[in-house]
mmCIF file of C-alpha atoms in Angstrom:
data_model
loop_
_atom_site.group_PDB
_atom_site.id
_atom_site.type_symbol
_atom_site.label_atom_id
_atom_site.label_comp_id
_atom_site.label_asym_id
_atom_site.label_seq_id
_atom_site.Cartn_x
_atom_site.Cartn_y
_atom_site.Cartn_z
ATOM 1 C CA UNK A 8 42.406 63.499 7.764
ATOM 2 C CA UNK A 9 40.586 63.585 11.360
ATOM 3 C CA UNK A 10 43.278 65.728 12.874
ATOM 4 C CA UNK A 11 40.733 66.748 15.618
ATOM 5 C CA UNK A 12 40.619 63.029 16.517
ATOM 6 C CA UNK A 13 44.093 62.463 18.555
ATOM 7 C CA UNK A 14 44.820 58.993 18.626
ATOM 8 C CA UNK A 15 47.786 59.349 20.781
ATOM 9 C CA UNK A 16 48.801 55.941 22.177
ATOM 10 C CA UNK A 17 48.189 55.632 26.003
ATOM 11 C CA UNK A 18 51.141 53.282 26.304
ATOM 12 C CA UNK A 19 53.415 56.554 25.690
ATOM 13 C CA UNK A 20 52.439 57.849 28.380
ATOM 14 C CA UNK A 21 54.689 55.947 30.126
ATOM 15 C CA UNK A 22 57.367 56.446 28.119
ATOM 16 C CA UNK A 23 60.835 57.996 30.158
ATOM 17 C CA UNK A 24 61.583 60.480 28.168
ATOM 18 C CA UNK A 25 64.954 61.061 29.932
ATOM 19 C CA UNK A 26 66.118 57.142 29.838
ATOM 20 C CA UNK A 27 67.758 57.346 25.778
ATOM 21 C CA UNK A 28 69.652 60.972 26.479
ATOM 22 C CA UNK A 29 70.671 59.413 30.068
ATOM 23 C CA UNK A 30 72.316 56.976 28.089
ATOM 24 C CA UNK A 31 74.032 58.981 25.779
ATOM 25 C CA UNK A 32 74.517 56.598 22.824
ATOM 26 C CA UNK A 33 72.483 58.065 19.992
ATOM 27 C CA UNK A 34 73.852 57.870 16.174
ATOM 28 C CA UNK A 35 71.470 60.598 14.283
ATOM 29 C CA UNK A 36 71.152 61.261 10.814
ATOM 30 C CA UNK A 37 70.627 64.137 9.046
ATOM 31 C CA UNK A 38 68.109 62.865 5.860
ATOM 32 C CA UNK A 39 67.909 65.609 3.978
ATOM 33 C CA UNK A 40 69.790 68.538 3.188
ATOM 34 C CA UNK A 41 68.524 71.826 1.623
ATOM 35 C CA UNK A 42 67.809 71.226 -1.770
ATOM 36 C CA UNK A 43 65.955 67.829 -1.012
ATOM 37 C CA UNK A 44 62.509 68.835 -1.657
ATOM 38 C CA UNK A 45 63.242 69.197 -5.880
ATOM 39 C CA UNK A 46 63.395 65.742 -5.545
ATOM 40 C CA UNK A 47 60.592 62.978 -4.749
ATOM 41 C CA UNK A 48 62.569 62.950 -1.386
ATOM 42 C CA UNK A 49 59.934 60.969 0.718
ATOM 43 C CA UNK A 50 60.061 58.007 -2.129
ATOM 44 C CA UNK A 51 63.532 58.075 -2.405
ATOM 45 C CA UNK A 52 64.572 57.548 1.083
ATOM 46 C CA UNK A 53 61.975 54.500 1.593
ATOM 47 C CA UNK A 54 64.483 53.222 -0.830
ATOM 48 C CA UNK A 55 67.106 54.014 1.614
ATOM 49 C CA UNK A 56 65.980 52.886 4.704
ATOM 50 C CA UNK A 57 67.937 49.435 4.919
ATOM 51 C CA UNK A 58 71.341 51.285 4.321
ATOM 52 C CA UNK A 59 70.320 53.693 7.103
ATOM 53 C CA UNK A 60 69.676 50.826 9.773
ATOM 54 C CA UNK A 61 73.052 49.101 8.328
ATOM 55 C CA UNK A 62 75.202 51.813 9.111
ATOM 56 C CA UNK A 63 73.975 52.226 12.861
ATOM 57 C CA UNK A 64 71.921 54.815 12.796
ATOM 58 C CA UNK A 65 69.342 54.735 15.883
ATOM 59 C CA UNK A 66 67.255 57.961 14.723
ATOM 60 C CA UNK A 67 66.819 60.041 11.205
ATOM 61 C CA UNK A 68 65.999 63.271 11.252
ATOM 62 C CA UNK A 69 63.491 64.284 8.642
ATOM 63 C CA UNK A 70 62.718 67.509 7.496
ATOM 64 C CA UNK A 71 59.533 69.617 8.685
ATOM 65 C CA UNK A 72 56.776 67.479 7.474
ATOM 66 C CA UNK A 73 53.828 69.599 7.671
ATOM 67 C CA UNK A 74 52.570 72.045 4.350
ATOM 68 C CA UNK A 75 55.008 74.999 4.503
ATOM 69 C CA UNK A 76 55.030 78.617 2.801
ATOM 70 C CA UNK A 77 58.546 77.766 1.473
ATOM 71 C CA UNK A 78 59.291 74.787 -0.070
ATOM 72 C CA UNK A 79 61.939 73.952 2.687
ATOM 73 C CA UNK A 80 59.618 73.662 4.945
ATOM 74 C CA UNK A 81 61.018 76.507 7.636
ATOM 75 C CA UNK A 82 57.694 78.752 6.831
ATOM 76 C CA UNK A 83 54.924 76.127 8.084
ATOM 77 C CA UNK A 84 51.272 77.361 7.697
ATOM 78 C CA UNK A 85 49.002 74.348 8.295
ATOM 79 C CA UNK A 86 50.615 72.162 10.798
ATOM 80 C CA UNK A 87 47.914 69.407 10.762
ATOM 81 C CA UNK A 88 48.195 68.823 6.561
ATOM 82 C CA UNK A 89 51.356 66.475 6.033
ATOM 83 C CA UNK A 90 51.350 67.309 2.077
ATOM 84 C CA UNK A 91 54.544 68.883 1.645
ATOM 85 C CA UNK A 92 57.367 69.820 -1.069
ATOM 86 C CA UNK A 93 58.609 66.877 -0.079
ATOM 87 C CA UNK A 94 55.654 64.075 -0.832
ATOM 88 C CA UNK A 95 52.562 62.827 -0.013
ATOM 89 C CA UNK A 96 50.884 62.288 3.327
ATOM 90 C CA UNK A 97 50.570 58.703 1.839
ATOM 91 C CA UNK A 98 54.265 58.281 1.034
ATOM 92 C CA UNK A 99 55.537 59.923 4.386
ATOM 93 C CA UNK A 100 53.448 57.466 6.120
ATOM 94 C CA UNK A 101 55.262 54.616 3.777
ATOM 95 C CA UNK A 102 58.302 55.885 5.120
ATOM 96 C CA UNK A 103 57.799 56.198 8.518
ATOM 97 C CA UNK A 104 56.215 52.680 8.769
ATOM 98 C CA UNK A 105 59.670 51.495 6.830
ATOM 99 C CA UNK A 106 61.693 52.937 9.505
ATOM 100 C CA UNK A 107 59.659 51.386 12.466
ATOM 101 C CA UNK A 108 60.119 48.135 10.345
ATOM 102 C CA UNK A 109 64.329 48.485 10.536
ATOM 103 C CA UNK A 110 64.077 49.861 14.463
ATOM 104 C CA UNK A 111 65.730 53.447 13.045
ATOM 105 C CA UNK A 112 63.267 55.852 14.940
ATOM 106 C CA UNK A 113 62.032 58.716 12.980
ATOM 107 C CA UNK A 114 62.895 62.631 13.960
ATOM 108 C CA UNK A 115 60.236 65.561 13.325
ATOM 109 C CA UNK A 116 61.957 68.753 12.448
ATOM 110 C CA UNK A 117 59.303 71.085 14.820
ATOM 111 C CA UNK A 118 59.070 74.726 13.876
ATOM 112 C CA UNK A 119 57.104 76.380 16.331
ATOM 113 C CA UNK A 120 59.137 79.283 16.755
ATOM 114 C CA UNK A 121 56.693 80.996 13.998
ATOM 115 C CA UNK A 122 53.749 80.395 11.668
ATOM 116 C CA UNK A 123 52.884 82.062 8.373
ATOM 117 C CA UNK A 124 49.692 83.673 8.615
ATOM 118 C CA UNK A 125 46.799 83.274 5.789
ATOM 119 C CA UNK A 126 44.233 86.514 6.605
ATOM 120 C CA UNK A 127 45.235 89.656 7.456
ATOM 121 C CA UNK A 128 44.975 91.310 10.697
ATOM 122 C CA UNK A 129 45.926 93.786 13.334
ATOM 123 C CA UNK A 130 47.888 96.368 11.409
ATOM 124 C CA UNK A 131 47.427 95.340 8.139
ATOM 125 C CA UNK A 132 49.828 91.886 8.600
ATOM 126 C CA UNK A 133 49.462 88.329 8.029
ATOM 127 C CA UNK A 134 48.919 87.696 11.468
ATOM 128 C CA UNK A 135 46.194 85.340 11.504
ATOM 129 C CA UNK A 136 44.801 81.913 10.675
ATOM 130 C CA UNK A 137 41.232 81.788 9.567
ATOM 131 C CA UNK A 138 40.377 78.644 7.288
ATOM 132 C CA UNK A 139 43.121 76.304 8.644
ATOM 133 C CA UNK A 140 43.466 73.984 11.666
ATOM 134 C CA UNK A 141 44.450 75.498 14.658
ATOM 135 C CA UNK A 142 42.685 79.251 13.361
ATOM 136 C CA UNK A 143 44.397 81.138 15.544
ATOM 137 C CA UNK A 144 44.079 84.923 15.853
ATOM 138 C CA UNK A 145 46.434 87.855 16.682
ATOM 139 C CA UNK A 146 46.855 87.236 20.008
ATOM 140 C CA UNK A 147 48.907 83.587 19.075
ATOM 141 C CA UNK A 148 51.718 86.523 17.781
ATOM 142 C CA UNK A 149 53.787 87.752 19.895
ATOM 143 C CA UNK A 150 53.683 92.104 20.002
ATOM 144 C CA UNK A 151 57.523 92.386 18.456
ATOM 145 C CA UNK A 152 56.384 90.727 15.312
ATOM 146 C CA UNK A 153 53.042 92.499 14.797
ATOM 147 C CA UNK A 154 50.095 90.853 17.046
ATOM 148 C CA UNK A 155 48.231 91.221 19.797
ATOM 149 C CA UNK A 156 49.838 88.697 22.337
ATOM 150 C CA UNK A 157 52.798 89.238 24.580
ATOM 151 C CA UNK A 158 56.163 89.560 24.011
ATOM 152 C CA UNK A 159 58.655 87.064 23.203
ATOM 153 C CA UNK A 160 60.097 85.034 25.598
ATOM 154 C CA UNK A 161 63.617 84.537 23.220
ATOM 155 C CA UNK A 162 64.750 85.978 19.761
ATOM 156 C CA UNK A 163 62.751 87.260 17.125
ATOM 157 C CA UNK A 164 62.519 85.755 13.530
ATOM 158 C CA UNK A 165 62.451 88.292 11.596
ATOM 159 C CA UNK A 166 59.865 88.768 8.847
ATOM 160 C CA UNK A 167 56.834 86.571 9.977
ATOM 161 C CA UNK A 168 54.886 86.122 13.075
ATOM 162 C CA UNK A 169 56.404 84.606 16.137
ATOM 163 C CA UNK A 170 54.160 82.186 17.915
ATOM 164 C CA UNK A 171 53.351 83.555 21.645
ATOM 165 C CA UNK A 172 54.226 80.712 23.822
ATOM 166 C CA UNK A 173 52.878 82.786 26.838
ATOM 167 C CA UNK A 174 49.509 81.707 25.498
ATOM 168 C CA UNK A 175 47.657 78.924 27.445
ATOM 169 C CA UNK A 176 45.633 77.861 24.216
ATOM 170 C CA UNK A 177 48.628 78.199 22.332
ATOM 171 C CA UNK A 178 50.392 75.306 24.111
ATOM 172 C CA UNK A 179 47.411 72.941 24.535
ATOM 173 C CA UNK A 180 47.179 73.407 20.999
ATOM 174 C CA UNK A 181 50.547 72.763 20.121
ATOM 175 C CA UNK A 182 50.676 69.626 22.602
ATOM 176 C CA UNK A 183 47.813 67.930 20.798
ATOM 177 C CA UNK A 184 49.661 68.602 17.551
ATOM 178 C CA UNK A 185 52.610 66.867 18.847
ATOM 179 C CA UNK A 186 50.746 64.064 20.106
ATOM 180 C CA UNK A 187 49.428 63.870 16.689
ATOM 181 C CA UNK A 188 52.395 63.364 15.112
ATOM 182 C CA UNK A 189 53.428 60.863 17.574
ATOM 183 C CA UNK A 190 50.486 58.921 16.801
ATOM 184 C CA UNK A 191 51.316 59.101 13.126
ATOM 185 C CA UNK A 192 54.789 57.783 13.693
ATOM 186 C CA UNK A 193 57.138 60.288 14.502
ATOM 187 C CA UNK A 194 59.496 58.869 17.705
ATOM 188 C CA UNK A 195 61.823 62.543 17.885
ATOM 189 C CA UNK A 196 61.773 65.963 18.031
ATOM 190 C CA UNK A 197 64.100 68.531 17.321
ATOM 191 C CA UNK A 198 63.668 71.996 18.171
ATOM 192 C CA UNK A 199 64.026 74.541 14.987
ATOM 193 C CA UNK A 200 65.031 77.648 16.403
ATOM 194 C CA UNK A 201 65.232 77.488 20.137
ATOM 195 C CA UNK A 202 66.815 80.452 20.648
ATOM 196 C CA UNK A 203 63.024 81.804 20.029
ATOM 197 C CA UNK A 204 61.102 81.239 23.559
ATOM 198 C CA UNK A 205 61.567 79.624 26.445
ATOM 199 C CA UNK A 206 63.308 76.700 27.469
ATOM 200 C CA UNK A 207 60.641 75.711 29.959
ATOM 201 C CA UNK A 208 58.008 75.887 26.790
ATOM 202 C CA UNK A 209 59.933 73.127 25.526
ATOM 203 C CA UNK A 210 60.020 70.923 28.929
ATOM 204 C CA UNK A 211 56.051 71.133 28.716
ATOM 205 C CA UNK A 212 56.010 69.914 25.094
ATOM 206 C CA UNK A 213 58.582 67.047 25.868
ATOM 207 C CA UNK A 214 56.580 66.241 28.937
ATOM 208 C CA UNK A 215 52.953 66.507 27.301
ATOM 209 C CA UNK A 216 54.000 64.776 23.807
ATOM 210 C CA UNK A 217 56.571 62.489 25.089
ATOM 211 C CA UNK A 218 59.061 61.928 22.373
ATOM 212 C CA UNK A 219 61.672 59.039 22.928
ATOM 213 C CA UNK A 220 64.347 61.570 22.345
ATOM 214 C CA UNK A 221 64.812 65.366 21.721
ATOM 215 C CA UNK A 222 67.752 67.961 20.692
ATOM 216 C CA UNK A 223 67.159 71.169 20.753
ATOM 217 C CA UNK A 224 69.056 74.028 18.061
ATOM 218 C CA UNK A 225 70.434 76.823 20.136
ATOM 219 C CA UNK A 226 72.661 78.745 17.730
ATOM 220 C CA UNK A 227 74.390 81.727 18.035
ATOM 221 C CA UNK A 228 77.669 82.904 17.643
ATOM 222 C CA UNK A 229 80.725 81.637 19.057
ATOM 223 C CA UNK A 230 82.909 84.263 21.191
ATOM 224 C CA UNK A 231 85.477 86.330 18.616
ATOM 225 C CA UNK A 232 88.141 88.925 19.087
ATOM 226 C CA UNK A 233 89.838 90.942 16.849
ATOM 227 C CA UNK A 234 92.376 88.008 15.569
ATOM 228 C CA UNK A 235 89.471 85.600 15.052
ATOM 229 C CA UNK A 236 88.010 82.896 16.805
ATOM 230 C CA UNK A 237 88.830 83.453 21.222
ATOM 231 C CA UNK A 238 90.199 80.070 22.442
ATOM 232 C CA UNK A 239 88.144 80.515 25.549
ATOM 233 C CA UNK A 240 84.424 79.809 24.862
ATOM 234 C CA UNK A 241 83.532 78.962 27.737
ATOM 235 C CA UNK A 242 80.311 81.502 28.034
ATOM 236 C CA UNK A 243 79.068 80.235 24.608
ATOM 237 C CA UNK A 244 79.001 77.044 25.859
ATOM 238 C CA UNK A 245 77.657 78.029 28.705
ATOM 239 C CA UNK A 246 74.673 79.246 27.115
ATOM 240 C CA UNK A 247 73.676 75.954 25.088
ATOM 241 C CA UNK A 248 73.715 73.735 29.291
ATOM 242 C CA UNK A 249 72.017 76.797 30.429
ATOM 243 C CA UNK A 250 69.496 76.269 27.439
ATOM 244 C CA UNK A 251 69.588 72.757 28.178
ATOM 245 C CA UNK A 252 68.967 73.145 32.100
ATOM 246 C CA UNK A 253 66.066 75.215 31.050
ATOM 247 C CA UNK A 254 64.061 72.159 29.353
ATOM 248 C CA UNK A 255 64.655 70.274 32.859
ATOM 249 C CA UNK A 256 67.477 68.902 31.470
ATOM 250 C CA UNK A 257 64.981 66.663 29.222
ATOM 251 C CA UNK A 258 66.536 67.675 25.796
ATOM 252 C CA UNK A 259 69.697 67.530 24.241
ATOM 253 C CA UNK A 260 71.228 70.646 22.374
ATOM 254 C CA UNK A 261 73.413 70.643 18.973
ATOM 255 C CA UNK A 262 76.917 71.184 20.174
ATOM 256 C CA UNK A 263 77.599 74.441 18.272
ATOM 257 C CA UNK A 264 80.831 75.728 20.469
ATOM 258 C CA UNK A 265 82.334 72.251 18.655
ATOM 259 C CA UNK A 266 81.190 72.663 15.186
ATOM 260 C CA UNK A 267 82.796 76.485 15.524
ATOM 261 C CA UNK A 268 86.084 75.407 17.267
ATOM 262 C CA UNK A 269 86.495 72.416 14.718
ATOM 263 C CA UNK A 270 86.412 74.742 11.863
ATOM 264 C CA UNK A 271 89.065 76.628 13.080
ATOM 265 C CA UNK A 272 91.320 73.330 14.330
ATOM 266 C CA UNK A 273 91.098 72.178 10.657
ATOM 267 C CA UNK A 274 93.033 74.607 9.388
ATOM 268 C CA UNK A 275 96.343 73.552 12.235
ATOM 269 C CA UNK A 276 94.957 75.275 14.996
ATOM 270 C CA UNK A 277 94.954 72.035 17.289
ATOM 271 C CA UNK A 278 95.587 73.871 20.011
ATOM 272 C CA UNK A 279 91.784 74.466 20.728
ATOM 273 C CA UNK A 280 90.995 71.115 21.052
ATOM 274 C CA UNK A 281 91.695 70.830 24.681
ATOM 275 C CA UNK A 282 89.922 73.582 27.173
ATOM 276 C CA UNK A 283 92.206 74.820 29.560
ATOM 277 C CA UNK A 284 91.381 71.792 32.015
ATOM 278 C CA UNK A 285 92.159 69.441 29.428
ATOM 279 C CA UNK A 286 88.755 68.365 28.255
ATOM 280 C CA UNK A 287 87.119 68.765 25.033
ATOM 281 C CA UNK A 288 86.479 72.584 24.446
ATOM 282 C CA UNK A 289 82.629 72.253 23.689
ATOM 283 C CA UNK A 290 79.539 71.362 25.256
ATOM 284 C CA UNK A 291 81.157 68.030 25.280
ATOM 285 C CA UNK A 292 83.774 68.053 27.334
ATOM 286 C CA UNK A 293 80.751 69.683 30.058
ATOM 287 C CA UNK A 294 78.121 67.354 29.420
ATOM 288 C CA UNK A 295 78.959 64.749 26.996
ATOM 289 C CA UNK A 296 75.641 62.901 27.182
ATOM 290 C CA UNK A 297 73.288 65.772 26.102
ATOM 291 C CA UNK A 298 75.677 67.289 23.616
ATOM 292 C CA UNK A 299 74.673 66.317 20.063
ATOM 293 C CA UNK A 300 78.458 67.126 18.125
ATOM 294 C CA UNK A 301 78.237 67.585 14.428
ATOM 295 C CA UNK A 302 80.284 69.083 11.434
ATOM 296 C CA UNK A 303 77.139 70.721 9.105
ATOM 297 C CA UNK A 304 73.773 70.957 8.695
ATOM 298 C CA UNK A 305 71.526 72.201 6.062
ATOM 299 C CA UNK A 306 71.904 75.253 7.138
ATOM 300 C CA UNK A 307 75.587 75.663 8.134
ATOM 301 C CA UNK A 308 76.618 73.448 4.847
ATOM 302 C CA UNK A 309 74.062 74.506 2.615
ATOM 303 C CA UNK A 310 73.943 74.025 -0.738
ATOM 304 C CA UNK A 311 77.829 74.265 -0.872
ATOM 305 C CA UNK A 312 78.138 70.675 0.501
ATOM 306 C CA UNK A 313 75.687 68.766 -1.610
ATOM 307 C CA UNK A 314 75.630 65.607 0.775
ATOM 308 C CA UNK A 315 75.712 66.970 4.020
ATOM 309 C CA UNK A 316 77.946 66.003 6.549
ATOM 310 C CA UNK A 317 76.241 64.949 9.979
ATOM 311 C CA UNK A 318 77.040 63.641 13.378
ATOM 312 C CA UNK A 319 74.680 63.052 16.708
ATOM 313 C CA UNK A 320 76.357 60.906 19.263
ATOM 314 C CA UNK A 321 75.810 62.296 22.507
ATOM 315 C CA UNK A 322 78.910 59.920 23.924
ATOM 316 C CA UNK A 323 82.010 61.343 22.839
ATOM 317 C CA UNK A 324 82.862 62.978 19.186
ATOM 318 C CA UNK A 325 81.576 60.679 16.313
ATOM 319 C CA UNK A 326 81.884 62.341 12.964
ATOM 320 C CA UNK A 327 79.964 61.164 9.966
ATOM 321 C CA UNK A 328 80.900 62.196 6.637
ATOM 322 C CA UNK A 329 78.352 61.655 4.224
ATOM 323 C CA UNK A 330 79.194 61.220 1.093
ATOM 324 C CA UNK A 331 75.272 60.924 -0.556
ATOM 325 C CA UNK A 332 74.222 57.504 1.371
ATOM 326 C CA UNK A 333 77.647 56.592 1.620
ATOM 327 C CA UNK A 334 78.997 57.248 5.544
ATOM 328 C CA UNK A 335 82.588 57.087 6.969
ATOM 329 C CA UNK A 336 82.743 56.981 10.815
ATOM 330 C CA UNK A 337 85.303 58.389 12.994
ATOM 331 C CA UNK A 338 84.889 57.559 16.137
ATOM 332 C CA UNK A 339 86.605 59.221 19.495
ATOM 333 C CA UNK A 340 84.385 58.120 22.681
ATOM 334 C CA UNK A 341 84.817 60.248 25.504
ATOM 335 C CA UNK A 342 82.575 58.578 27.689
ATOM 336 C CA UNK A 343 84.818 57.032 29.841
#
């Protein structure tokens, strides 16, 4: 694979990145879920594809694509080798051309958060990357996770190096990987772990990579009290625009404060679907067209909903229940 030769199209260069969230009327879907990669997952959603475009979908989110120290993918070590627990460079490639073929864009789950190191280093850790693409040394790790760079500009993952965004190479490097994965046929992004650095890191990769569309995963916990769940969350909320703001308001973000509410409405509380000026109590009812609502992931669902349940519609609340490829639609559009 020449990964050092960056055929990244010219013509997306001109791409708006801002003109499909502005609009507000994506459909995503999850296609995978956490036990996906036992199976010969890239093959068996080629097979899939036509359903997919059928039901509406206007983007599928893929798992990380790139060689990973866990089979998940969460752990990636060489960015620039598309082998994975999940297939074949050669059958990913299948796939994504099958997509492009039914006009249902293809999402790149990024993880740049951290990296899984292959040498040891400073202080006796993992910490750097001889004998790979991109071989970068201690100073790519931020000093709270054991390297030599600065420290981190969000959260720490805990138990391998954290990338140090502060790094000039480390973002030109990271840019020309996302290019590259444009070229080979990736058309989103979405953000593992943005609670990890920056905002503004993420505005330069949107602007320097140019995905079509992007939606970022700032999670943490919703607001509680003693009794459970507070009915105000308006600061948790508040965190996910803020978060939003920060990428120059180029991203969308997972509507967490929802997902959290919704679990507790389910169970009669329907009280907490209204804020106290009437409007939807999430990022939704702030800022409906960058707020991606959904009911699990492969994380929040994990293997105790086999076929995950999955809804991106920045528009209003649209939840998909997936029953394996089989999807029911509700749909409540708040956009007007």
């Amino acid at each position: 694979m020449d990964y050092l030769n960056n055929n990244f199209d010219d013509t997306d260069q001109q791409v708006d990145v801002g003109a499909v969230i502005r609009d507000g009327r994506e459909i995503l879907f999850q296609a995978f879920n956490w036990e996906s990669h036992k199976y010969d997952w890239w093959r068996d959603l080629e097979t899939k594809v036509p359903d997919i475009a059928n039901s509406g979908f206007t983007s599928a989110w893929l798992p990380p694509p790139t060689h990973s120290f866990s089979p998940e993918g969460y752990l990636p070590q060489n960015l620039y080798s598309l082998n994975s627990a999940y297939g074949s460079e050669q059958l990913l490639k299948i796939l994504l051309q099958k997509m492009q073929q039914y006009k249902v864009r293809t999402m790149a789950d990024i993880v740049i958060n951290h990296r899984v190191g292959t040498t040891q280093g400073h202080g006796g850790k993992y910490n750097r990357y001889d004998g790979i693409p991109l071989p970068w040394d201690e100073h790519a790790v931020t000093s709270c996770t054991g390297g030599l760079g600065n420290r981190s500009t969000g959260d720490n993952f805990h138990g391998v190096p954290n990338i140090d965004h502060t790094q000039d190479f480390v973002r030109k490097d990271i840019i020309k990987w996302l290019q590259w994965l444009r070229s080979v046929g990736f058309k989103d992004f979405r953000f593992d772990f943005a609670r990890g650095y920056s905002a503004t890191y993420v505005k330069e990769y949107i602007e320097g990579a140019k995905p079509l569309f992007s939606v970022g995963e700032y999670w943490d916990s919703c607001n509680y009290n003693s009794y459970g769940l507070d009915y105000n969350q308006d600061s948790h909320r508040q965190r996910i625009v803020d978060w939003i703001d920060g990428t120059g308001q180029l991203s969308s973000a997972f509507d967490f404060t929802t997902k959290g509410i919704l679990q507790e409405a389910v169970k009669g509380q329907f009280w907490r679907l209204r804020d106290q000026q009437g409007k939807p109590p999430g990022v939704m009812g702030w800022w409906p067209s960058r707020a991606v609502t959904f009911i699990d992931n492969h994380d929040t669902g994990s293997t105790q909903v086999p076929y995950l349940s999955l809804v991106s519609f920045n528009c209003g609340l649209h939840i998909v229940f997936s029953v394996k490829w089989l999807a029911i639609i509700l749909a409540y559009d708040a956009c007007n």
